[in-house]
Coordinates of C-alpha atoms in Angstrom, one line a residue:
Chain D
M1045 CA -19.9 -58.4 79.8
R1046 CA -21.6 -60.9 77.5
K1047 CA -20.8 -58.9 74.5
T1048 CA -17.1 -58.8 75.5
A1049 CA -17.3 -62.5 76.0
A1050 CA -18.8 -63.0 72.6
V1051 CA -16.1 -60.9 71.0
L1052 CA -13.5 -62.8 72.9
A1053 CA -15.1 -66.1 71.9
G1054 CA -15.1 -64.8 68.3
I1055 CA -11.4 -64.0 68.4
A1056 CA -10.7 -67.4 70.1
I1057 CA -12.6 -69.2 67.3
L1058 CA -10.8 -67.0 64.7
S1059 CA -7.4 -67.8 66.1
L1060 CA -8.2 -71.5 66.5
S1061 CA -9.9 -72.2 63.2
G1062 CA -7.6 -69.8 61.5
M1063 CA -7.7 -69.5 57.7
A1064 CA -8.8 -73.0 57.2
F1065 CA -12.5 -72.0 57.1
G1066 CA -12.0 -68.6 55.5
A1067 CA -12.1 -65.2 57.0
E1068 CA -14.0 -64.0 60.0
I1069 CA -14.9 -60.4 60.6
V1070 CA -16.0 -59.1 64.0
M1071 CA -18.1 -55.9 64.1
N1072 CA -19.2 -54.1 67.3
G1073 CA -20.6 -50.7 68.2
S1074 CA -23.5 -48.3 67.7
T1075 CA -27.0 -49.7 68.0
T1076 CA -28.0 -47.0 65.4
V1077 CA -25.7 -48.5 62.8
L1078 CA -26.6 -52.1 63.9
P1079 CA -29.5 -52.7 61.5
I1080 CA -27.4 -51.6 58.6
A1081 CA -24.4 -53.7 59.7
Q1082 CA -26.5 -56.7 60.3
A1083 CA -28.3 -56.6 57.0
A1084 CA -25.1 -55.9 55.1
A1085 CA -23.3 -58.8 56.9
E1086 CA -26.1 -61.2 56.0
K1087 CA -26.1 -60.2 52.3
Y1088 CA -22.3 -60.3 52.2
M1089 CA -22.1 -63.7 53.8
A1090 CA -24.7 -65.1 51.4
A1091 CA -22.6 -63.9 48.5
N1092 CA -19.2 -64.9 49.8
E1093 CA -19.1 -68.4 51.0
G1094 CA -16.7 -69.1 53.9
V1095 CA -16.8 -65.6 55.3
K1096 CA -18.2 -65.2 58.7
I1097 CA -19.2 -61.8 60.1
S1098 CA -20.4 -61.5 63.6
V1099 CA -22.2 -58.2 64.5
S1100 CA -23.0 -56.9 68.0
G1101 CA -24.2 -53.6 69.2
G1102 CA -22.8 -52.2 72.5
G1103 CA -22.9 -48.5 71.7
S1104 CA -20.5 -46.3 69.7
G1105 CA -18.2 -45.7 72.6
N1106 CA -17.8 -49.5 73.1
G1107 CA -17.2 -50.1 69.4
I1108 CA -14.5 -47.4 69.2
K1109 CA -12.9 -48.8 72.4
A1110 CA -12.9 -52.2 70.9
I1111 CA -11.1 -50.9 67.8
I1112 CA -8.5 -49.2 70.1
D1113 CA -8.0 -52.3 72.1
G1114 CA -7.9 -54.4 69.0
T1115 CA -10.8 -56.7 70.0
T1116 CA -12.9 -56.0 66.9
D1117 CA -12.2 -55.6 63.2
I1118 CA -14.9 -52.9 62.4
A1119 CA -16.4 -50.5 64.9
N1120 CA -19.8 -49.0 64.0
S1121 CA -20.3 -45.5 65.3
S1122 CA -23.1 -43.0 65.0
R1123 CA -20.6 -40.2 65.7
F1124 CA -17.1 -39.3 64.7
I1125 CA -14.2 -40.4 66.9
K1126 CA -13.6 -38.1 69.9
Q1127 CA -10.3 -36.4 70.8
D1128 CA -9.8 -38.5 73.9
E1129 CA -10.3 -41.7 71.9
V1130 CA -7.8 -40.6 69.2
K1131 CA -5.3 -40.0 72.1
A1132 CA -6.0 -43.4 73.5
A1133 CA -5.6 -45.0 70.1
V1134 CA -2.2 -43.2 69.5
E1135 CA -1.1 -44.4 73.0
K1136 CA -2.0 -48.0 72.1
G1137 CA -0.4 -47.7 68.6
T1138 CA -3.5 -48.3 66.6
Y1139 CA -4.9 -46.2 63.8
P1140 CA -8.7 -46.2 63.5
V1141 CA -9.7 -45.3 59.9
P1142 CA -13.2 -43.8 59.5
F1143 CA -15.6 -44.6 56.6
A1144 CA -18.9 -42.7 56.3
V1145 CA -21.3 -45.5 55.2
A1146 CA -24.7 -43.8 55.4
M1147 CA -26.6 -40.8 56.6
D1148 CA -29.1 -40.6 59.4
A1149 CA -31.6 -37.9 59.7
L1150 CA -33.2 -37.1 63.1
L1151 CA -36.9 -36.1 63.0
P1152 CA -38.8 -34.4 65.8
I1153 CA -41.8 -36.5 66.5
V1154 CA -45.1 -35.9 68.2
H1155 CA -48.3 -37.8 68.9
P1156 CA -50.5 -38.2 65.8
D1157 CA -53.3 -36.1 67.3
N1158 CA -51.0 -33.1 67.8
P1159 CA -52.0 -30.3 65.4
V1160 CA -48.5 -28.8 65.3
K1161 CA -46.8 -29.4 62.0
D1162 CA -43.6 -27.4 61.8
L1163 CA -41.1 -26.1 64.3
S1164 CA -38.0 -24.0 63.8
I1165 CA -34.6 -25.0 65.3
D1166 CA -35.0 -22.1 67.7
Q1167 CA -38.4 -23.3 68.9
L1168 CA -37.0 -26.9 69.3
R1169 CA -34.2 -25.5 71.4
A1170 CA -36.5 -23.5 73.6
I1171 CA -38.7 -26.5 74.1
Y1172 CA -35.8 -28.8 75.0
S1173 CA -34.1 -26.3 77.2
G1174 CA -37.4 -25.8 79.1
K1175 CA -38.1 -22.2 78.1
I1176 CA -41.3 -23.1 76.2
T1177 CA -43.5 -25.4 78.3
S1178 CA -46.8 -25.2 76.6
W1179 CA -47.9 -26.2 73.1
K1180 CA -49.8 -23.0 72.9
D1181 CA -46.5 -21.0 72.4
V1182 CA -45.7 -22.9 69.2
G1183 CA -49.1 -22.9 67.6
G1184 CA -50.7 -25.8 69.4
E1185 CA -53.3 -26.4 72.1
D1186 CA -53.1 -24.9 75.6
K1187 CA -51.5 -28.1 77.0
P1188 CA -48.1 -28.8 78.6
I1189 CA -45.3 -30.2 76.6
A1190 CA -43.8 -33.5 77.8
V1191 CA -40.3 -33.3 76.5
V1192 CA -38.7 -36.7 75.8
G1193 CA -35.0 -37.0 75.2
R1194 CA -32.4 -39.7 74.9
D1195 CA -29.8 -40.7 77.6
T1196 CA -26.9 -38.3 77.5
S1197 CA -24.4 -40.9 76.2
S1198 CA -26.3 -42.1 73.1
G1199 CA -25.1 -41.0 69.7
T1200 CA -28.6 -39.8 68.9
Y1201 CA -28.5 -37.4 71.9
E1202 CA -25.1 -36.1 70.9
T1203 CA -26.4 -35.2 67.4
W1204 CA -29.5 -33.5 68.8
Q1205 CA -27.4 -31.6 71.3
E1206 CA -25.0 -30.4 68.7
I1207 CA -27.5 -29.4 66.1
I1208 CA -30.5 -28.3 68.2
L1209 CA -29.4 -27.3 71.7
K1210 CA -25.9 -26.2 70.8
K1211 CA -24.5 -24.6 74.0
E1212 CA -27.8 -24.9 75.9
R1213 CA -28.6 -27.7 78.4
V1214 CA -31.5 -30.0 78.0
S1215 CA -34.0 -29.3 80.8
P1216 CA -33.5 -31.7 83.7
R1217 CA -37.2 -32.2 83.8
A1218 CA -37.1 -33.9 80.4
L1219 CA -38.1 -37.5 80.4
I1220 CA -35.2 -39.7 79.3
V1221 CA -35.5 -43.0 77.4
A1222 CA -32.8 -45.4 76.8
S1223 CA -33.4 -46.5 73.2
S1224 CA -34.8 -45.5 69.9
G1225 CA -37.6 -48.0 70.3
A1226 CA -38.6 -46.7 73.7
M1227 CA -38.6 -43.2 72.3
L1228 CA -41.2 -44.3 69.7
T1229 CA -43.4 -46.1 72.2
T1230 CA -43.2 -43.2 74.7
V1231 CA -44.2 -40.5 72.1
A1232 CA -46.9 -42.7 70.5
K1233 CA -48.6 -43.2 73.9
N1234 CA -48.5 -39.7 75.2
K1235 CA -50.5 -36.9 73.4
Y1236 CA -48.4 -34.1 75.1
A1237 CA -45.1 -35.6 74.1
I1238 CA -42.4 -34.4 71.8
G1239 CA -39.3 -36.6 71.0
Y1240 CA -36.8 -37.3 68.3
D1241 CA -35.7 -40.4 66.5
G1242 CA -33.6 -41.5 63.5
I1243 CA -35.5 -41.6 60.2
G1244 CA -35.1 -45.4 60.1
Y1245 CA -37.1 -45.9 63.2
I1246 CA -40.1 -43.7 62.5
N1247 CA -43.4 -45.4 61.7
D1248 CA -47.1 -44.5 61.6
T1249 CA -47.6 -44.5 65.3
V1250 CA -46.0 -41.0 65.6
K1251 CA -46.1 -37.8 63.5
P1252 CA -42.8 -36.4 62.3
L1253 CA -42.6 -32.6 62.3
M1254 CA -41.0 -30.4 59.6
V1255 CA -38.0 -28.4 60.7
N1256 CA -37.6 -24.8 59.5
G1257 CA -40.3 -25.6 56.9
K1258 CA -38.3 -28.6 55.5
K1259 CA -39.6 -32.1 55.5
G1260 CA -37.1 -34.6 56.7
S1261 CA -36.3 -37.2 54.0
A1262 CA -33.5 -38.9 52.2
E1263 CA -33.4 -36.2 49.5
T1264 CA -33.4 -33.2 51.9
A1265 CA -30.8 -34.8 54.2
L1266 CA -28.5 -35.5 51.2
D1267 CA -28.8 -32.1 49.6
G1268 CA -28.1 -30.5 53.0
S1269 CA -31.3 -28.6 53.2
Y1270 CA -32.7 -30.6 56.1
P1271 CA -30.8 -29.4 59.1
I1272 CA -30.8 -32.4 61.5
A1273 CA -28.8 -35.0 59.7
R1274 CA -25.5 -36.8 60.4
F1275 CA -23.2 -39.3 58.9
L1276 CA -22.9 -42.9 60.3
Y1277 CA -19.4 -44.4 60.3
M1278 CA -17.6 -47.7 60.3
F1279 CA -14.0 -47.6 61.7
T1280 CA -11.4 -50.1 60.7
K1281 CA -8.2 -51.0 62.5
G1282 CA -5.7 -49.2 60.2
W1283 CA -6.3 -49.2 56.4
P1284 CA -8.4 -52.2 55.7
T1285 CA -6.9 -55.2 53.9
G1286 CA -8.0 -58.6 52.7
E1287 CA -11.6 -59.6 53.5
I1288 CA -12.2 -56.4 55.6
M1289 CA -11.3 -54.3 52.6
K1290 CA -13.6 -56.3 50.4
F1291 CA -16.4 -55.8 52.9
M1292 CA -15.9 -52.1 53.1
N1293 CA -15.9 -51.8 49.3
Y1294 CA -19.1 -53.7 49.3
M1295 CA -20.6 -51.4 51.9
L1296 CA -19.7 -48.3 50.0
G1297 CA -20.7 -49.7 46.6
D1298 CA -24.2 -49.8 45.2
E1299 CA -25.0 -53.1 46.7
G1300 CA -24.2 -52.0 50.2
Q1301 CA -25.9 -48.7 49.7
K1302 CA -29.1 -50.5 48.7
V1303 CA -28.9 -52.3 52.0
V1304 CA -28.7 -48.9 53.7
V1305 CA -31.9 -47.9 51.9
S1306 CA -33.6 -51.2 52.8
T1307 CA -33.0 -50.6 56.5
G1308 CA -34.6 -47.1 56.4
F1309 CA -31.5 -45.0 56.5
V1310 CA -30.2 -42.5 53.9
P1311 CA -27.6 -43.8 51.4
L1312 CA -24.6 -41.7 50.6
R1313 CA -25.9 -41.0 47.1
I1314 CA -29.3 -41.3 45.4
L1315 CA -29.3 -44.7 43.8
K1316 CA -30.8 -45.3 40.4
Chain A
M69 CA -7.1 -87.8 105.2
K70 CA -10.2 -89.2 103.6
D71 CA -12.3 -87.5 106.2
R72 CA -10.7 -84.2 105.6
L73 CA -11.2 -84.2 101.8
P74 CA -14.9 -83.2 101.7
G75 CA -14.3 -80.4 104.2
A76 CA -11.3 -79.1 102.2
I77 CA -13.4 -79.2 99.0
V78 CA -16.3 -77.3 100.6
K79 CA -13.8 -74.8 102.0
G80 CA -12.2 -74.3 98.7
I81 CA -15.4 -73.7 96.8
S82 CA -16.8 -71.3 99.4
S83 CA -13.6 -69.4 99.6
A84 CA -13.6 -69.1 95.8
G85 CA -17.0 -67.5 96.1
I86 CA -15.7 -65.1 98.6
L87 CA -12.7 -64.4 96.4
V88 CA -15.0 -63.6 93.5
M89 CA -17.0 -61.2 95.7
L90 CA -13.8 -59.5 96.9
F91 CA -12.6 -59.2 93.3
I92 CA -15.9 -57.5 92.3
L93 CA -15.6 -55.2 95.2
Y94 CA -12.0 -54.3 94.3
F95 CA -13.0 -53.8 90.7
L96 CA -15.9 -51.5 91.6
F97 CA -13.6 -49.3 93.8
R98 CA -10.8 -49.4 91.3
E99 CA -13.0 -48.1 88.5
G100 CA -15.2 -45.9 90.6
L101 CA -12.8 -44.0 92.9
P102 CA -10.9 -42.1 90.1
V103 CA -14.1 -40.0 89.8
L104 CA -12.8 -38.1 92.8
R105 CA -10.0 -36.7 90.6
S106 CA -12.5 -34.6 88.7
V107 CA -15.2 -33.8 91.3
T108 CA -15.2 -33.6 95.1
L109 CA -17.2 -36.0 97.3
K110 CA -19.4 -33.0 98.2
E111 CA -20.2 -32.1 94.6
L112 CA -20.9 -35.8 93.9
F113 CA -23.3 -36.3 96.7
L114 CA -24.9 -32.9 97.0
G115 CA -24.8 -31.6 93.4
D116 CA -28.3 -31.5 91.9
L117 CA -27.3 -31.4 88.2
W118 CA -26.4 -34.5 86.2
Y119 CA -24.9 -33.6 82.8
P120 CA -22.3 -36.3 82.4
A121 CA -21.7 -35.8 78.7
E122 CA -20.7 -32.2 79.0
N123 CA -17.1 -31.1 78.9
P124 CA -16.2 -30.8 81.8
P125 CA -18.9 -33.2 83.0
V126 CA -21.4 -32.1 85.7
L127 CA -21.7 -35.1 88.0
G128 CA -24.2 -34.3 90.8
M129 CA -25.6 -37.6 92.0
F130 CA -28.1 -36.2 94.5
P131 CA -31.1 -36.5 92.3
L132 CA -30.1 -40.1 91.4
I133 CA -29.7 -41.1 95.0
A134 CA -32.9 -39.4 96.0
A135 CA -34.7 -41.2 93.1
T136 CA -33.4 -44.6 94.3
L137 CA -34.5 -43.9 97.8
A138 CA -37.9 -42.5 96.7
V139 CA -38.6 -45.4 94.4
T140 CA -37.6 -48.0 97.0
G141 CA -39.4 -46.3 99.8
L142 CA -42.7 -45.8 97.9
S143 CA -42.6 -49.3 96.5
C144 CA -42.2 -50.8 100.0
L145 CA -44.9 -48.6 101.4
L146 CA -47.2 -50.1 98.7
A147 CA -45.9 -53.6 98.9
V148 CA -45.0 -54.5 102.4
P149 CA -48.4 -54.2 104.1
F150 CA -49.9 -56.1 101.3
S151 CA -47.3 -58.9 101.5
L152 CA -47.7 -59.2 105.2
L153 CA -51.4 -59.7 104.8
I154 CA -50.8 -62.4 102.2
A155 CA -48.2 -64.0 104.5
V156 CA -50.5 -64.1 107.5
F157 CA -53.3 -65.4 105.3
V158 CA -51.3 -68.2 103.8
S159 CA -49.6 -69.2 107.1
E160 CA -52.4 -68.7 109.6
T161 CA -55.9 -68.8 108.1
A162 CA -55.8 -70.5 104.7
P163 CA -57.0 -74.1 104.6
R164 CA -54.3 -76.6 103.8
P165 CA -55.2 -77.1 100.1
I166 CA -55.3 -73.4 99.4
R167 CA -52.0 -72.9 101.2
E168 CA -50.4 -75.7 99.2
F169 CA -51.6 -74.1 96.1
L170 CA -50.6 -70.5 97.0
K171 CA -47.1 -71.1 98.3
P172 CA -45.5 -72.4 95.1
I173 CA -47.3 -69.7 93.1
L174 CA -45.9 -67.0 95.4
E175 CA -42.4 -68.5 95.1
L176 CA -42.7 -68.7 91.3
L177 CA -43.9 -65.1 91.0
G178 CA -40.6 -64.1 92.7
F179 CA -38.9 -65.1 89.4
F180 CA -41.2 -63.1 87.2
P181 CA -38.9 -61.5 84.6
S182 CA -38.7 -57.8 85.4
I183 CA -38.4 -56.7 81.8
V184 CA -41.9 -58.0 81.1
L185 CA -43.2 -55.9 84.0
G186 CA -41.3 -52.9 82.8
F187 CA -42.8 -53.3 79.4
I188 CA -46.3 -53.5 80.9
G189 CA -45.5 -50.3 82.8
M190 CA -44.4 -48.5 79.7
V191 CA -47.1 -49.7 77.3
V192 CA -50.1 -50.2 79.5
L193 CA -49.8 -48.5 82.8
A194 CA -48.1 -45.3 81.7
P195 CA -50.7 -44.3 79.0
W196 CA -53.5 -45.3 81.3
L197 CA -52.1 -43.1 84.1
Q198 CA -51.5 -40.2 81.7
E199 CA -55.0 -40.4 80.2
T200 CA -56.9 -40.9 83.4
F201 CA -55.2 -38.3 85.5
D202 CA -54.2 -36.0 82.6
M203 CA -50.7 -35.8 83.9
L204 CA -47.7 -34.8 81.8
S205 CA -46.4 -38.3 81.6
G206 CA -47.3 -41.7 83.0
L207 CA -43.7 -42.6 83.2
N208 CA -43.0 -41.5 86.8
L209 CA -42.1 -42.4 90.3
F210 CA -45.5 -43.8 91.1
N211 CA -45.6 -46.1 88.0
A212 CA -42.1 -47.5 88.8
S213 CA -42.9 -47.9 92.5
L214 CA -46.1 -49.8 91.7
L215 CA -44.3 -52.2 89.4
L216 CA -41.4 -52.6 91.9
G217 CA -44.0 -53.3 94.5
I218 CA -45.4 -56.1 92.4
L219 CA -41.9 -57.5 92.2
T220 CA -41.3 -57.2 95.9
V221 CA -44.6 -58.8 97.1
P222 CA -43.6 -62.4 96.3
V223 CA -40.2 -62.0 98.0
V224 CA -41.5 -60.5 101.1
S225 CA -44.6 -62.5 101.5
S226 CA -42.9 -65.9 101.0
L227 CA -40.1 -65.1 103.4
A228 CA -42.5 -63.6 106.0
E229 CA -44.7 -66.7 105.6
E230 CA -41.7 -68.8 106.4
A231 CA -41.0 -66.7 109.5
L232 CA -44.6 -67.2 110.6
G233 CA -44.5 -70.9 109.9
A234 CA -41.4 -71.2 112.0
V235 CA -43.2 -70.1 115.1
P236 CA -43.5 -73.3 117.3
Q237 CA -46.9 -74.9 117.4
D238 CA -46.6 -75.0 121.2
L239 CA -46.9 -71.3 121.4
R240 CA -50.1 -71.3 119.4
D241 CA -51.5 -74.2 121.4
A242 CA -50.7 -72.4 124.7
S243 CA -52.5 -69.4 123.4
Y244 CA -55.6 -71.4 122.4
A245 CA -55.5 -73.2 125.7
L246 CA -55.8 -69.8 127.4
G247 CA -59.0 -69.2 125.5
A248 CA -57.6 -66.8 122.8
T249 CA -59.3 -66.8 119.5
R250 CA -57.3 -67.4 116.3
W251 CA -57.1 -63.7 115.5
E252 CA -55.9 -62.9 119.0
T253 CA -53.3 -65.7 118.8
T254 CA -52.1 -64.5 115.4
R255 CA -52.0 -60.9 116.5
K256 CA -50.6 -61.2 120.0
V257 CA -48.5 -64.4 119.9
V258 CA -47.5 -65.5 116.3
I259 CA -46.7 -62.1 114.8
P260 CA -44.7 -60.7 117.7
S261 CA -42.6 -63.9 117.9
A262 CA -42.0 -63.9 114.2
L263 CA -41.4 -60.2 114.1
P264 CA -37.6 -60.3 113.5
G265 CA -38.1 -62.7 110.6
I266 CA -40.9 -60.5 109.2
L267 CA -38.7 -57.4 109.5
S268 CA -35.8 -59.1 107.8
A269 CA -38.1 -60.3 105.0
S270 CA -39.2 -56.8 104.5
L271 CA -35.6 -55.6 104.4
L272 CA -34.8 -58.2 101.8
G273 CA -37.7 -56.9 99.7
I274 CA -36.3 -53.4 100.0
M275 CA -33.0 -54.7 98.7
R276 CA -34.7 -56.4 95.8
A277 CA -36.5 -53.1 94.9
M278 CA -33.3 -51.0 95.3
G279 CA -31.2 -53.1 93.0
E280 CA -33.9 -53.5 90.3
T281 CA -32.8 -52.0 87.0
M282 CA -35.0 -52.9 84.1
V283 CA -38.3 -51.8 85.6
V284 CA -37.1 -48.3 86.6
L285 CA -35.2 -47.9 83.4
M286 CA -38.4 -48.5 81.4
A287 CA -41.1 -47.0 83.7
A288 CA -39.6 -44.3 85.9
G289 CA -39.3 -41.6 83.2
G290 CA -35.6 -41.0 83.6
A291 CA -35.5 -37.3 84.4
A292 CA -32.6 -36.5 86.8
I293 CA -34.6 -34.3 89.2
I294 CA -35.3 -34.5 92.9
P295 CA -38.9 -35.8 93.0
L296 CA -41.3 -33.4 94.8
S297 CA -44.4 -35.3 93.9
V298 CA -45.1 -39.0 93.4
F299 CA -46.0 -38.2 89.8
D300 CA -42.6 -36.7 89.0
P301 CA -40.3 -38.6 86.6
V302 CA -37.2 -39.9 88.3
R303 CA -33.9 -41.5 87.4
P304 CA -32.6 -44.0 90.0
L305 CA -28.9 -45.0 90.1
T306 CA -29.5 -48.4 88.6
S307 CA -31.2 -47.1 85.4
T308 CA -28.6 -44.4 85.0
I309 CA -25.8 -47.0 85.1
A310 CA -27.7 -49.3 82.7
A311 CA -28.6 -46.5 80.2
E312 CA -25.3 -44.7 80.1
M313 CA -22.6 -47.4 80.6
G314 CA -22.8 -48.7 77.0
E315 CA -21.8 -45.5 75.3
T316 CA -19.4 -44.0 77.8
P317 CA -15.7 -43.7 76.9
V318 CA -13.9 -46.1 79.2
G319 CA -11.8 -44.4 81.8
S320 CA -13.6 -41.0 81.5
P321 CA -14.9 -39.2 84.6
H322 CA -18.4 -40.2 83.6
Y323 CA -17.4 -43.8 83.4
A324 CA -15.8 -43.6 86.8
A325 CA -18.9 -41.8 88.2
L326 CA -21.2 -44.6 87.0
F327 CA -19.0 -47.2 88.8
F328 CA -19.1 -44.9 91.8
G329 CA -22.9 -45.0 91.5
G330 CA -22.4 -48.8 91.7
V331 CA -20.4 -48.4 94.9
I332 CA -23.1 -46.2 96.4
L333 CA -25.7 -48.8 95.6
L334 CA -23.6 -51.5 97.1
V335 CA -23.2 -49.5 100.3
M336 CA -26.9 -48.9 100.4
T337 CA -27.8 -52.6 99.9
L338 CA -25.1 -53.7 102.3
T339 CA -26.5 -51.4 105.0
V340 CA -29.9 -52.9 104.5
N341 CA -28.5 -56.4 104.5
L342 CA -26.5 -55.8 107.7
L343 CA -29.6 -54.3 109.3
S344 CA -31.5 -57.4 108.4
A345 CA -28.8 -59.8 109.7
W346 CA -28.6 -57.8 112.9
I347 CA -32.4 -57.9 113.4
E348 CA -32.4 -61.6 112.9
K349 CA -29.6 -62.1 115.4
K350 CA -31.4 -59.9 117.9
G351 CA -34.5 -61.9 117.4
K352 CA -32.8 -65.2 118.0
M353 CA -31.4 -63.9 121.2
V354 CA -34.8 -62.9 122.4
R355 CA -36.3 -66.2 121.5

């Protein structure tokens, strides 16, 4: 509710202050894209006086809904727009335009003390669907596996479901955490745990695993050899014009892509 | 006219409050009931699989309802006896300086931010439980219930203490005059006559535990299964709503199901609330 209120307040301020103080851009959406959007907005505002960008994160679904309802200028999303959402947009007469702004790679993570180094997609699927329940079956100790997943409506979950589980269901016994940060804490504190998180969130408290013998990194995500990678999007209300167009150009240009790197994500191209 | 004005203002304000409540109720039902277009009531209440993001969504809320009941029940089992002991101590046996020191502290503890408690559960209690008992995960029913218990104790004990304090001094004096000791007086006179108040205090504590979101979201583990052991991870209704609402397409069956979960919670707390009101009324009649 507060986010909606903030967005509404933003619009109110925009309509009141109008063009006298320069442009204002409202961004809303995925918490995965939030760090990129926030850092880019700060840099852009510092370089362009008079532009005000307000960024909030309420989830990809909320962001796209805000684009459809016209309450935001840019929607951040960690997934592509869904069929139902396209339909809703058409009914409302809006036209969301997607821009891929960065890549995110999901890495399977385990406790640092876990001897397992590499898992195949099939093994990951068997673990997450509950068919493999002991580390012994994947080359580890004879200990149970504590499977940790994300809540079913997060973009991270959807990517994992699509690439790893495909048609299978994640075991109902899997622990579910509600954020990328909670995932990290949970896995770092449990020596039996396996989880997954975006490359930008992973730090020394956990051990990332290789997938199909490939180490997850910016290079392997970009050349397509690392299998668990996805694009992150910004949606605009129709083709962007004016200040929003300038911001999108900034985002896709070298400056913006450097911001992507600085927040721990994978840029669209390897920067010199 | 002048005399009526304050009354009218009070009436206006209070009816505005009721209007807001009715509006919330209307909103909950309006957003929640459409779920029945995609699943039947039976599937919703008795289905034991919760895969809301699938197409078509699988919306069995039984594990969620069971989890809410289990977490609430266990936390009250842990917290209520303890709170009553505190209440009796503060009201009946503590010397005045200690009582005056303990009472405000109890009341302040009632406002302890639950997210801090949830964080403690996640970062301290869960790893400790897991290491010590070598369980699969420390994020489970027991962990969440313990934390909820800590949240419930101040509520129940300070309300129960008030109920005990409201017992007329005459009753105590009469009991002493008959030669009863302090313990006998407390056990046979004060507690029985404060019983309705104590019960309604406990029920209010139950309500507090039932509606709590942050603690269960962080510490309960989040697996949508029917708990068979106190060390199973669970996913109560509140944490489901909190975790999933943000990324759910508005108007989808999943969205409606989450609102329907809100309706179920409302009905549950309302039942407890009415029960507590009924007990209180009953108690007044007896007295």
